[in-house]
PDB file of C-alpha atoms in Angstrom:
ATOM      1  CA  MET A   1      -0.796   0.134  19.468  1.00 92.00           C
ATOM      2  CA  ASN A   2       2.132   0.488  17.078  1.00 97.00           C
ATOM      3  CA  TYR A   3       1.601   0.136  13.326  1.00 98.00           C
ATOM      4  CA  GLY A   4       4.343  -0.602  10.850  1.00 98.00           C
ATOM      5  CA  MET A   5       4.953  -1.303   7.177  1.00 98.00           C
ATOM      6  CA  PRO A   6       7.081  -3.845   5.304  1.00 98.00           C
ATOM      7  CA  VAL A   7       9.943  -2.732   3.126  1.00 98.00           C
ATOM      8  CA  LEU A   8       8.466  -2.270  -0.340  1.00 97.00           C
ATOM      9  CA  ILE A   9      10.142  -3.554  -3.471  1.00 95.00           C
ATOM     10  CA  GLU A  10       9.146  -0.516  -5.554  1.00 95.00           C
ATOM     11  CA  LEU A  11      11.163   1.808  -3.300  1.00 96.00           C
ATOM     12  CA  GLY A  12      14.829   2.147  -4.068  1.00 87.00           C
ATOM     13  CA  CYS A  13      16.466   1.979  -0.652  1.00 95.00           C
ATOM     14  CA  LEU A  14      15.829   1.695   3.058  1.00 97.00           C
ATOM     15  CA  GLU A  15      15.770   5.460   3.548  1.00 97.00           C
ATOM     16  CA  GLU A  16      12.965   5.849   1.002  1.00 98.00           C
ATOM     17  CA  ASN A  17      10.973   3.363   3.068  1.00 98.00           C
ATOM     18  CA  CYS A  18      11.774   5.364   6.210  1.00 98.00           C
ATOM     19  CA  SER A  19      10.574   8.572   4.582  1.00 98.00           C
ATOM     20  CA  LEU A  20       7.261   6.956   3.594  1.00 98.00           C
ATOM     21  CA  CYS A  21       6.876   5.427   7.058  1.00 98.00           C
ATOM     22  CA  LYS A  22       7.198   8.834   8.684  1.00 98.00           C
ATOM     23  CA  LYS A  23       4.938  10.502   6.112  1.00 97.00           C
ATOM     24  CA  LEU A  24       2.147   7.997   6.853  1.00 97.00           C
ATOM     25  CA  GLY A  25       2.520   8.373  10.617  1.00 97.00           C
ATOM     26  CA  LEU A  26       3.614   4.768  11.159  1.00 98.00           C
ATOM     27  CA  ASP A  27       5.899   3.607  13.930  1.00 98.00           C
ATOM     28  CA  PHE A  28       8.213   1.005  12.415  1.00 98.00           C
ATOM     29  CA  ILE A  29       9.410  -0.871   9.341  1.00 98.00           C
ATOM     30  CA  GLU A  30       9.713  -4.657   9.064  1.00 98.00           C
ATOM     31  CA  VAL A  31      12.939  -5.404   7.201  1.00 98.00           C
ATOM     32  CA  ASN A  32      12.487  -8.478   5.008  1.00 97.00           C
ATOM     33  CA  MET A  33      15.481 -10.776   4.657  1.00 97.00           C
ATOM     34  CA  ASN A  34      13.956 -12.348   1.544  1.00 96.00           C
ATOM     35  CA  PHE A  35      15.291  -9.253  -0.285  1.00 96.00           C
ATOM     36  CA  PRO A  36      18.941  -9.459  -1.433  1.00 95.00           C
ATOM     37  CA  GLU A  37      19.780  -6.040   0.036  1.00 95.00           C
ATOM     38  CA  TYR A  38      18.567  -7.017   3.510  1.00 97.00           C
ATOM     39  CA  GLN A  39      20.885  -9.942   4.132  1.00 96.00           C
ATOM     40  CA  VAL A  40      22.685 -10.168   7.438  1.00 95.00           C
ATOM     41  CA  GLN A  41      26.082  -9.387   5.880  1.00 95.00           C
ATOM     42  CA  PHE A  42      24.745  -5.949   4.897  1.00 96.00           C
ATOM     43  CA  PHE A  43      23.248  -5.048   8.271  1.00 96.00           C
ATOM     44  CA  ASP A  44      24.959  -1.985   9.717  1.00 97.00           C
ATOM     45  CA  ALA A  45      23.683  -1.155  13.182  1.00 97.00           C
ATOM     46  CA  GLY A  46      25.099   2.368  13.015  1.00 97.00           C
ATOM     47  CA  HIS A  47      23.238   3.110   9.771  1.00 97.00           C
ATOM     48  CA  TYR A  48      19.958   1.728  11.090  1.00 98.00           C
ATOM     49  CA  SER A  49      20.319   3.613  14.365  1.00 97.00           C
ATOM     50  CA  ALA A  50      20.960   6.854  12.471  1.00 97.00           C
ATOM     51  CA  LEU A  51      17.783   6.310  10.407  1.00 98.00           C
ATOM     52  CA  LYS A  52      15.824   5.585  13.586  1.00 97.00           C
ATOM     53  CA  ASP A  53      16.942   8.896  15.047  1.00 97.00           C
ATOM     54  CA  LYS A  54      16.385  10.858  11.837  1.00 98.00           C
ATOM     55  CA  TYR A  55      12.845   9.605  11.176  1.00 98.00           C
ATOM     56  CA  GLY A  56      11.646   8.768  14.684  1.00 98.00           C
ATOM     57  CA  ILE A  57      10.839   5.152  13.834  1.00 98.00           C
ATOM     58  CA  TYR A  58      12.259   1.713  14.622  1.00 98.00           C
ATOM     59  CA  PHE A  59      12.718  -1.640  12.870  1.00 98.00           C
ATOM     60  CA  THR A  60      11.598  -5.241  13.197  1.00 98.00           C
ATOM     61  CA  ILE A  61      13.048  -8.087  11.136  1.00 98.00           C
ATOM     62  CA  HIS A  62      11.479 -10.821   9.019  1.00 98.00           C
ATOM     63  CA  LEU A  63      13.842 -13.770   8.623  1.00 98.00           C
ATOM     64  CA  SER A  64      14.064 -15.431   5.216  1.00 96.00           C
ATOM     65  CA  GLU A  65      11.147 -17.699   4.366  1.00 94.00           C
ATOM     66  CA  GLY A  66      13.747 -20.281   3.326  1.00 94.00           C
ATOM     67  CA  LEU A  67      14.965 -20.598   6.919  1.00 96.00           C
ATOM     68  CA  ASP A  68      15.119 -24.272   7.906  1.00 96.00           C
ATOM     69  CA  VAL A  69      16.718 -24.823  11.288  1.00 96.00           C
ATOM     70  CA  SER A  70      15.997 -28.554  10.953  1.00 97.00           C
ATOM     71  CA  GLN A  71      17.698 -29.083   7.576  1.00 95.00           C
ATOM     72  CA  SER A  72      19.279 -32.537   7.527  1.00 93.00           C
ATOM     73  CA  ASN A  73      22.433 -31.268   5.801  1.00 96.00           C
ATOM     74  CA  ASP A  74      24.729 -30.152   8.616  1.00 96.00           C
ATOM     75  CA  PHE A  75      26.443 -27.500   6.492  1.00 97.00           C
ATOM     76  CA  VAL A  76      23.190 -25.918   5.355  1.00 97.00           C
ATOM     77  CA  ARG A  77      21.600 -26.068   8.798  1.00 96.00           C
ATOM     78  CA  GLY A  78      24.742 -24.554  10.290  1.00 97.00           C
ATOM     79  CA  GLY A  79      24.487 -21.651   7.847  1.00 97.00           C
ATOM     80  CA  TRP A  80      20.886 -20.965   8.849  1.00 97.00           C
ATOM     81  CA  LEU A  81      21.741 -21.089  12.546  1.00 98.00           C
ATOM     82  CA  LYS A  82      24.648 -18.668  12.023  1.00 98.00           C
ATOM     83  CA  THR A  83      22.227 -16.389  10.167  1.00 98.00           C
ATOM     84  CA  VAL A  84      19.842 -16.419  13.126  1.00 98.00           C
ATOM     85  CA  GLU A  85      22.690 -15.783  15.560  1.00 98.00           C
ATOM     86  CA  ALA A  86      24.015 -12.843  13.529  1.00 98.00           C
ATOM     87  CA  THR A  87      20.500 -11.425  13.085  1.00 98.00           C
ATOM     88  CA  VAL A  88      19.863 -11.483  16.820  1.00 98.00           C
ATOM     89  CA  ASP A  89      23.206  -9.776  17.406  1.00 98.00           C
ATOM     90  CA  PHE A  90      22.258  -7.033  14.944  1.00 98.00           C
ATOM     91  CA  ALA A  91      18.772  -6.697  16.470  1.00 98.00           C
ATOM     92  CA  LYS A  92      20.306  -6.129  19.902  1.00 98.00           C
ATOM     93  CA  LYS A  93      22.627  -3.415  18.568  1.00 97.00           C
ATOM     94  CA  ALA A  94      19.946  -1.702  16.458  1.00 97.00           C
ATOM     95  CA  GLY A  95      17.142  -1.955  19.024  1.00 97.00           C
ATOM     96  CA  CYS A  96      14.839  -4.234  16.995  1.00 98.00           C
ATOM     97  CA  PRO A  97      12.289  -5.740  19.424  1.00 98.00           C
ATOM     98  CA  VAL A  98      10.873  -8.491  17.170  1.00 98.00           C
ATOM     99  CA  ILE A  99      12.322 -11.062  14.782  1.00 98.00           C
ATOM    100  CA  ASN A 100       9.620 -12.805  12.748  1.00 98.00           C
ATOM    101  CA  MET A 101      10.072 -16.322  11.359  1.00 98.00           C
ATOM    102  CA  HIS A 102       8.210 -19.074   9.511  1.00 97.00           C
ATOM    103  CA  MET A 103       8.311 -22.748  10.378  1.00 96.00           C
ATOM    104  CA  ASN A 104       9.513 -24.915   7.500  1.00 94.00           C
ATOM    105  CA  HIS A 105       7.537 -28.058   6.649  1.00 93.00           C
ATOM    106  CA  GLY A 106      10.658 -29.613   5.153  1.00 93.00           C
ATOM    107  CA  ILE A 107      10.771 -32.149   2.362  1.00 92.00           C
ATOM    108  CA  TYR A 108       7.915 -34.553   1.754  1.00 93.00           C
ATOM    109  CA  ILE A 109       7.671 -37.762  -0.252  1.00 94.00           C
ATOM    110  CA  THR A 110       4.591 -38.231  -2.407  1.00 94.00           C
ATOM    111  CA  LEU A 111       3.230 -41.763  -2.137  1.00 93.00           C
ATOM    112  CA  PRO A 112       0.287 -43.009  -4.214  1.00 92.00           C
ATOM    113  CA  ASP A 113      -2.265 -41.947  -1.607  1.00 89.00           C
ATOM    114  CA  GLU A 114      -0.503 -39.573   0.807  1.00 89.00           C
ATOM    115  CA  LYS A 115       2.318 -37.142   1.474  1.00 91.00           C
ATOM    116  CA  VAL A 116       4.916 -38.237   4.005  1.00 94.00           C
ATOM    117  CA  TYR A 117       6.914 -35.435   5.620  1.00 94.00           C
ATOM    118  CA  ILE A 118      10.491 -36.406   6.437  1.00 95.00           C
ATOM    119  CA  HIS A 119      10.398 -34.334   9.652  1.00 95.00           C
ATOM    120  CA  GLU A 120       7.317 -36.241  10.799  1.00 95.00           C
ATOM    121  CA  LYS A 121       8.696 -39.663   9.836  1.00 95.00           C
ATOM    122  CA  ARG A 122      12.000 -38.901  11.583  1.00 95.00           C
ATOM    123  CA  PHE A 123      10.429 -36.877  14.380  1.00 96.00           C
ATOM    124  CA  GLY A 124      13.092 -37.687  16.987  1.00 96.00           C
ATOM    125  CA  GLU A 125      15.828 -36.246  14.797  1.00 96.00           C
ATOM    126  CA  TYR A 126      13.624 -33.282  13.875  1.00 97.00           C
ATOM    127  CA  PHE A 127      12.787 -32.472  17.485  1.00 97.00           C
ATOM    128  CA  GLU A 128      16.451 -32.622  18.483  1.00 98.00           C
ATOM    129  CA  THR A 129      17.158 -29.808  16.026  1.00 98.00           C
ATOM    130  CA  ILE A 130      14.297 -27.782  17.549  1.00 98.00           C
ATOM    131  CA  VAL A 131      15.770 -28.265  21.029  1.00 98.00           C
ATOM    132  CA  ASN A 132      19.146 -27.051  19.781  1.00 98.00           C
ATOM    133  CA  PHE A 133      17.519 -24.080  18.020  1.00 98.00           C
ATOM    134  CA  ARG A 134      15.776 -22.994  21.217  1.00 98.00           C
ATOM    135  CA  LYS A 135      19.037 -23.252  23.180  1.00 98.00           C
ATOM    136  CA  LEU A 136      20.815 -21.126  20.572  1.00 98.00           C
ATOM    137  CA  CYS A 137      18.102 -18.454  20.617  1.00 98.00           C
ATOM    138  CA  GLU A 138      17.972 -18.320  24.408  1.00 98.00           C
ATOM    139  CA  ARG A 139      21.734 -17.891  24.567  1.00 98.00           C
ATOM    140  CA  CYS A 140      21.803 -15.224  21.830  1.00 97.00           C
ATOM    141  CA  VAL A 141      18.775 -13.214  23.012  1.00 98.00           C
ATOM    142  CA  GLY A 142      19.739 -13.349  26.690  1.00 97.00           C
ATOM    143  CA  ASP A 143      18.026 -10.620  28.698  1.00 96.00           C
ATOM    144  CA  SER A 144      17.625  -8.240  25.717  1.00 97.00           C
ATOM    145  CA  GLY A 145      13.839  -8.651  25.610  1.00 96.00           C
ATOM    146  CA  ILE A 146      13.822  -9.510  21.885  1.00 98.00           C
ATOM    147  CA  ARG A 147      10.996 -11.851  20.898  1.00 98.00           C
ATOM    148  CA  ILE A 148      11.335 -14.355  18.082  1.00 98.00           C
ATOM    149  CA  CYS A 149       7.782 -14.638  16.749  1.00 98.00           C
ATOM    150  CA  ILE A 150       6.584 -17.676  14.807  1.00 98.00           C
ATOM    151  CA  GLU A 151       4.152 -16.808  12.013  1.00 97.00           C
ATOM    152  CA  ASN A 152       1.319 -18.958  10.705  1.00 95.00           C
ATOM    153  CA  THR A 153       1.401 -19.559   6.949  1.00 93.00           C
ATOM    154  CA  ASP A 154      -0.622 -22.326   5.288  1.00 90.00           C
ATOM    155  CA  GLY A 155      -1.467 -24.331   8.390  1.00 91.00           C
ATOM    156  CA  PHE A 156       0.821 -25.783  11.072  1.00 95.00           C
ATOM    157  CA  THR A 157       1.270 -29.546  10.705  1.00 95.00           C
ATOM    158  CA  ASP A 158       0.828 -31.732  13.782  1.00 96.00           C
ATOM    159  CA  PHE A 159       4.573 -32.241  14.110  1.00 96.00           C
ATOM    160  CA  GLU A 160       5.142 -28.490  13.814  1.00 97.00           C
ATOM    161  CA  LYS A 161       2.628 -27.830  16.585  1.00 97.00           C
ATOM    162  CA  LYS A 162       4.658 -30.076  18.886  1.00 98.00           C
ATOM    163  CA  ALA A 163       7.780 -28.118  17.975  1.00 98.00           C
ATOM    164  CA  VAL A 164       6.107 -24.724  18.376  1.00 98.00           C
ATOM    165  CA  ASN A 165       4.626 -25.784  21.730  1.00 98.00           C
ATOM    166  CA  TYR A 166       8.151 -26.538  22.928  1.00 98.00           C
ATOM    167  CA  LEU A 167       9.541 -23.247  21.626  1.00 98.00           C
ATOM    168  CA  LEU A 168       6.721 -21.271  23.259  1.00 98.00           C
ATOM    169  CA  GLU A 169       7.688 -22.666  26.657  1.00 98.00           C
ATOM    170  CA  SER A 170      10.634 -20.271  26.409  1.00 98.00           C
ATOM    171  CA  PRO A 171      10.086 -16.539  27.050  1.00 97.00           C
ATOM    172  CA  VAL A 172      12.254 -15.829  24.010  1.00 98.00           C
ATOM    173  CA  PHE A 173       9.512 -17.007  21.614  1.00 98.00           C
ATOM    174  CA  GLY A 174       6.098 -15.617  20.730  1.00 98.00           C
ATOM    175  CA  LEU A 175       3.546 -15.865  17.938  1.00 98.00           C
ATOM    176  CA  THR A 176       2.706 -13.749  14.907  1.00 98.00           C
ATOM    177  CA  TRP A 177      -0.843 -13.971  13.595  1.00 97.00           C
ATOM    178  CA  ASP A 178      -0.867 -13.300   9.865  1.00 95.00           C
ATOM    179  CA  VAL A 179      -4.570 -12.663   9.360  1.00 94.00           C
ATOM    180  CA  GLY A 180      -4.400 -12.725   5.555  1.00 90.00           C
ATOM    181  CA  HIS A 181      -2.659 -16.106   5.440  1.00 89.00           C
ATOM    182  CA  SER A 182      -5.214 -17.283   7.954  1.00 90.00           C
ATOM    183  CA  ILE A 183      -8.300 -16.344   5.926  1.00 91.00           C
ATOM    184  CA  SER A 184      -6.877 -17.609   2.632  1.00 86.00           C
ATOM    185  CA  HIS A 185      -6.291 -21.050   4.182  1.00 87.00           C
ATOM    186  CA  ASP A 186      -9.742 -21.369   5.778  1.00 86.00           C
ATOM    187  CA  GLU A 187      -8.541 -20.317   9.255  1.00 89.00           C
ATOM    188  CA  LYS A 188      -6.694 -23.621   9.779  1.00 91.00           C
ATOM    189  CA  ASP A 189      -4.548 -22.098  12.511  1.00 94.00           C
ATOM    190  CA  MET A 190      -7.161 -19.989  14.304  1.00 94.00           C
ATOM    191  CA  GLU A 191      -7.930 -22.568  16.996  1.00 95.00           C
ATOM    192  CA  TYR A 192      -4.230 -23.051  17.724  1.00 96.00           C
ATOM    193  CA  LEU A 193      -3.493 -19.321  17.822  1.00 97.00           C
ATOM    194  CA  LEU A 194      -6.417 -18.552  20.107  1.00 96.00           C
ATOM    195  CA  ALA A 195      -5.365 -21.393  22.410  1.00 97.00           C
ATOM    196  CA  HIS A 196      -2.025 -19.569  22.801  1.00 97.00           C
ATOM    197  CA  VAL A 197      -3.362 -16.033  22.833  1.00 97.00           C
ATOM    198  CA  ASN A 198      -1.022 -15.090  25.679  1.00 96.00           C
ATOM    199  CA  LYS A 199       1.883 -15.629  23.266  1.00 98.00           C
ATOM    200  CA  LEU A 200       0.531 -13.360  20.507  1.00 98.00           C
ATOM    201  CA  CYS A 201       2.717 -10.267  20.307  1.00 96.00           C
ATOM    202  CA  HIS A 202       2.958  -9.488  16.584  1.00 98.00           C
ATOM    203  CA  PHE A 203       0.372  -9.307  13.791  1.00 97.00           C
ATOM    204  CA  HIS A 204       0.614  -9.123  10.026  1.00 96.00           C
ATOM    205  CA  ILE A 205      -2.498  -7.210   8.996  1.00 96.00           C
ATOM    206  CA  HIS A 206      -3.698  -7.417   5.413  1.00 93.00           C
ATOM    207  CA  ASP A 207      -6.961  -8.381   3.817  1.00 91.00           C
ATOM    208  CA  GLY A 208      -7.599 -11.569   1.903  1.00 86.00           C
ATOM    209  CA  THR A 209     -10.236 -13.844   0.490  1.00 85.00           C
ATOM    210  CA  ARG A 210     -11.365 -17.279   1.596  1.00 78.00           C
ATOM    211  CA  ALA A 211     -10.117 -20.313  -0.323  1.00 70.00           C
ATOM    212  CA  ASN A 212     -13.461 -20.747  -2.104  1.00 67.00           C
ATOM    213  CA  ARG A 213     -13.159 -17.142  -3.353  1.00 72.00           C
ATOM    214  CA  GLY A 214      -9.639 -17.480  -4.675  1.00 68.00           C
ATOM    215  CA  GLY A 215      -7.556 -17.629  -1.498  1.00 69.00           C
ATOM    216  CA  LYS A 216      -5.797 -14.326  -2.143  1.00 78.00           C
ATOM    217  CA  CYS A 217      -3.972 -12.346   0.530  1.00 83.00           C
ATOM    218  CA  HIS A 218      -1.849  -9.198   0.892  1.00 87.00           C
ATOM    219  CA  GLN A 219      -4.810  -7.138  -0.307  1.00 86.00           C
ATOM    220  CA  GLU A 220      -5.478  -3.619   0.930  1.00 94.00           C
ATOM    221  CA  LEU A 221      -7.580  -3.332   4.050  1.00 94.00           C
ATOM    222  CA  GLY A 222     -11.334  -3.403   3.535  1.00 92.00           C
ATOM    223  CA  LYS A 223     -11.167  -5.306   0.243  1.00 90.00           C
ATOM    224  CA  GLY A 224     -11.509  -8.899   1.447  1.00 83.00           C
ATOM    225  CA  ASP A 225     -13.066 -11.309   3.922  1.00 88.00           C
ATOM    226  CA  VAL A 226     -10.945 -10.751   7.044  1.00 89.00           C
ATOM    227  CA  ASN A 227     -12.863  -9.612  10.132  1.00 93.00           C
ATOM    228  CA  LEU A 228     -10.486  -6.701  10.616  1.00 94.00           C
ATOM    229  CA  ASP A 229     -12.403  -5.218  13.547  1.00 95.00           C
ATOM    230  CA  ALA A 230     -12.048  -8.442  15.523  1.00 95.00           C
ATOM    231  CA  ARG A 231      -8.403  -9.020  14.609  1.00 95.00           C
ATOM    232  CA  LEU A 232      -7.352  -5.457  15.407  1.00 96.00           C
ATOM    233  CA  ALA A 233      -9.281  -5.551  18.693  1.00 96.00           C
ATOM    234  CA  LEU A 234      -7.391  -8.702  19.678  1.00 97.00           C
ATOM    235  CA  ALA A 235      -4.081  -7.159  18.636  1.00 97.00           C
ATOM    236  CA  ARG A 236      -4.820  -4.189  20.866  1.00 96.00           C
ATOM    237  CA  GLU A 237      -5.814  -6.477  23.735  1.00 96.00           C
ATOM    238  CA  CYS A 238      -2.509  -8.342  23.322  1.00 96.00           C
ATOM    239  CA  ASN A 239      -0.558  -5.061  23.136  1.00 95.00           C
ATOM    240  CA  ALA A 240       0.845  -6.372  19.871  1.00 97.00           C
ATOM    241  CA  ARG A 241       2.578  -4.590  17.022  1.00 97.00           C
ATOM    242  CA  CYS A 242       0.820  -4.659  13.647  1.00 98.00           C
ATOM    243  CA  VAL A 243       2.597  -4.691  10.291  1.00 98.00           C
ATOM    244  CA  ILE A 244       0.268  -3.484   7.518  1.00 97.00           C
ATOM    245  CA  GLU A 245       1.628  -6.165   5.199  1.00 96.00           C
ATOM    246  CA  VAL A 246       0.516  -5.002   1.778  1.00 96.00           C
ATOM    247  CA  LYS A 247       3.015  -4.871  -1.038  1.00 95.00           C
ATOM    248  CA  THR A 248       2.697  -1.552  -2.883  1.00 96.00           C
ATOM    249  CA  VAL A 249       2.872   2.093  -1.918  1.00 97.00           C
ATOM    250  CA  GLY A 250      -0.658   2.669  -3.187  1.00 96.00           C
ATOM    251  CA  SER A 251      -2.112  -0.247  -1.207  1.00 96.00           C
ATOM    252  CA  LEU A 252      -0.297   0.903   1.910  1.00 97.00           C
ATOM    253  CA  GLU A 253      -1.569   4.465   1.589  1.00 97.00           C
ATOM    254  CA  LYS A 254      -5.145   3.242   1.087  1.00 97.00           C
ATOM    255  CA  SER A 255      -4.857   0.818   4.013  1.00 96.00           C
ATOM    256  CA  VAL A 256      -3.598   3.524   6.364  1.00 97.00           C
ATOM    257  CA  ALA A 257      -6.479   5.709   5.207  1.00 96.00           C
ATOM    258  CA  TRP A 258      -8.892   2.836   5.989  1.00 95.00           C
ATOM    259  CA  LEU A 259      -7.465   2.502   9.499  1.00 96.00           C
ATOM    260  CA  ARG A 260      -7.802   6.241  10.138  1.00 95.00           C
ATOM    261  CA  ARG A 261     -11.300   6.400   8.661  1.00 94.00           C
ATOM    262  CA  ASN A 262     -12.415   3.536  10.882  1.00 92.00           C
ATOM    263  CA  GLY A 263     -10.885   4.924  14.059  1.00 90.00           C
ATOM    264  CA  LYS A 264      -8.161   2.284  14.424  1.00 87.00           C
ATOM    265  CA  PHE A 265      -5.266   4.674  15.002  1.00 86.00           C
ATOM    266  CA  ASP A 266      -4.671   5.947  18.536  1.00 72.00           C
TER     267      ASP A 266
END
């Protein structure tokens, strides 16, 4: 099973992250497009390929959490779709096997006694954008073998589950189980994820606490409420990659030490 790390904000550049990745004996780095320096216009496949060769690692990509392929503004939605298209093109050139993404709940209207999500109220229009997104991804990915993995966050809504079900019918799409998000939101998505276990191919591994204990996540391994033995066993069974998604060098070093101490590395 391959283990990776996220790019860390306290490190100055991508090569510093590569050096740490190699030092810790990890296999890959997940490049996070929420960072200004990791926008698609800065992706240079030659540079990334050279770093792969130099350090003996590879890269996966985390699309921006702002991604909204169902945005009602045509200009904005078009920009997001072009971003996805360009990211897939880069991933093919740089040999990145996974592109991770979040679903976007979209805008909601707060009524006196409920929230009304625009995507749910206008589901036909919403679903049409999902159909178009899948077509775009299938065309861009082609036979490259890249998987676009949909990550759980704070609980899939019912209308999102319908959209994700449709996306998962395509071999281009898979699922990411973020186990820290899961525990901090009372395992809202566990039933759904386990019902689609054959689509799990990527994990974000970090510890966290249950909602009644603060609902924190991105904690170092062994410091929270996640059943790490069970989650890592499932990841291995699924032949999934695991990003150790903590946010500091110190937490990453301690988490790798926890994995080694508990016999989780091959």
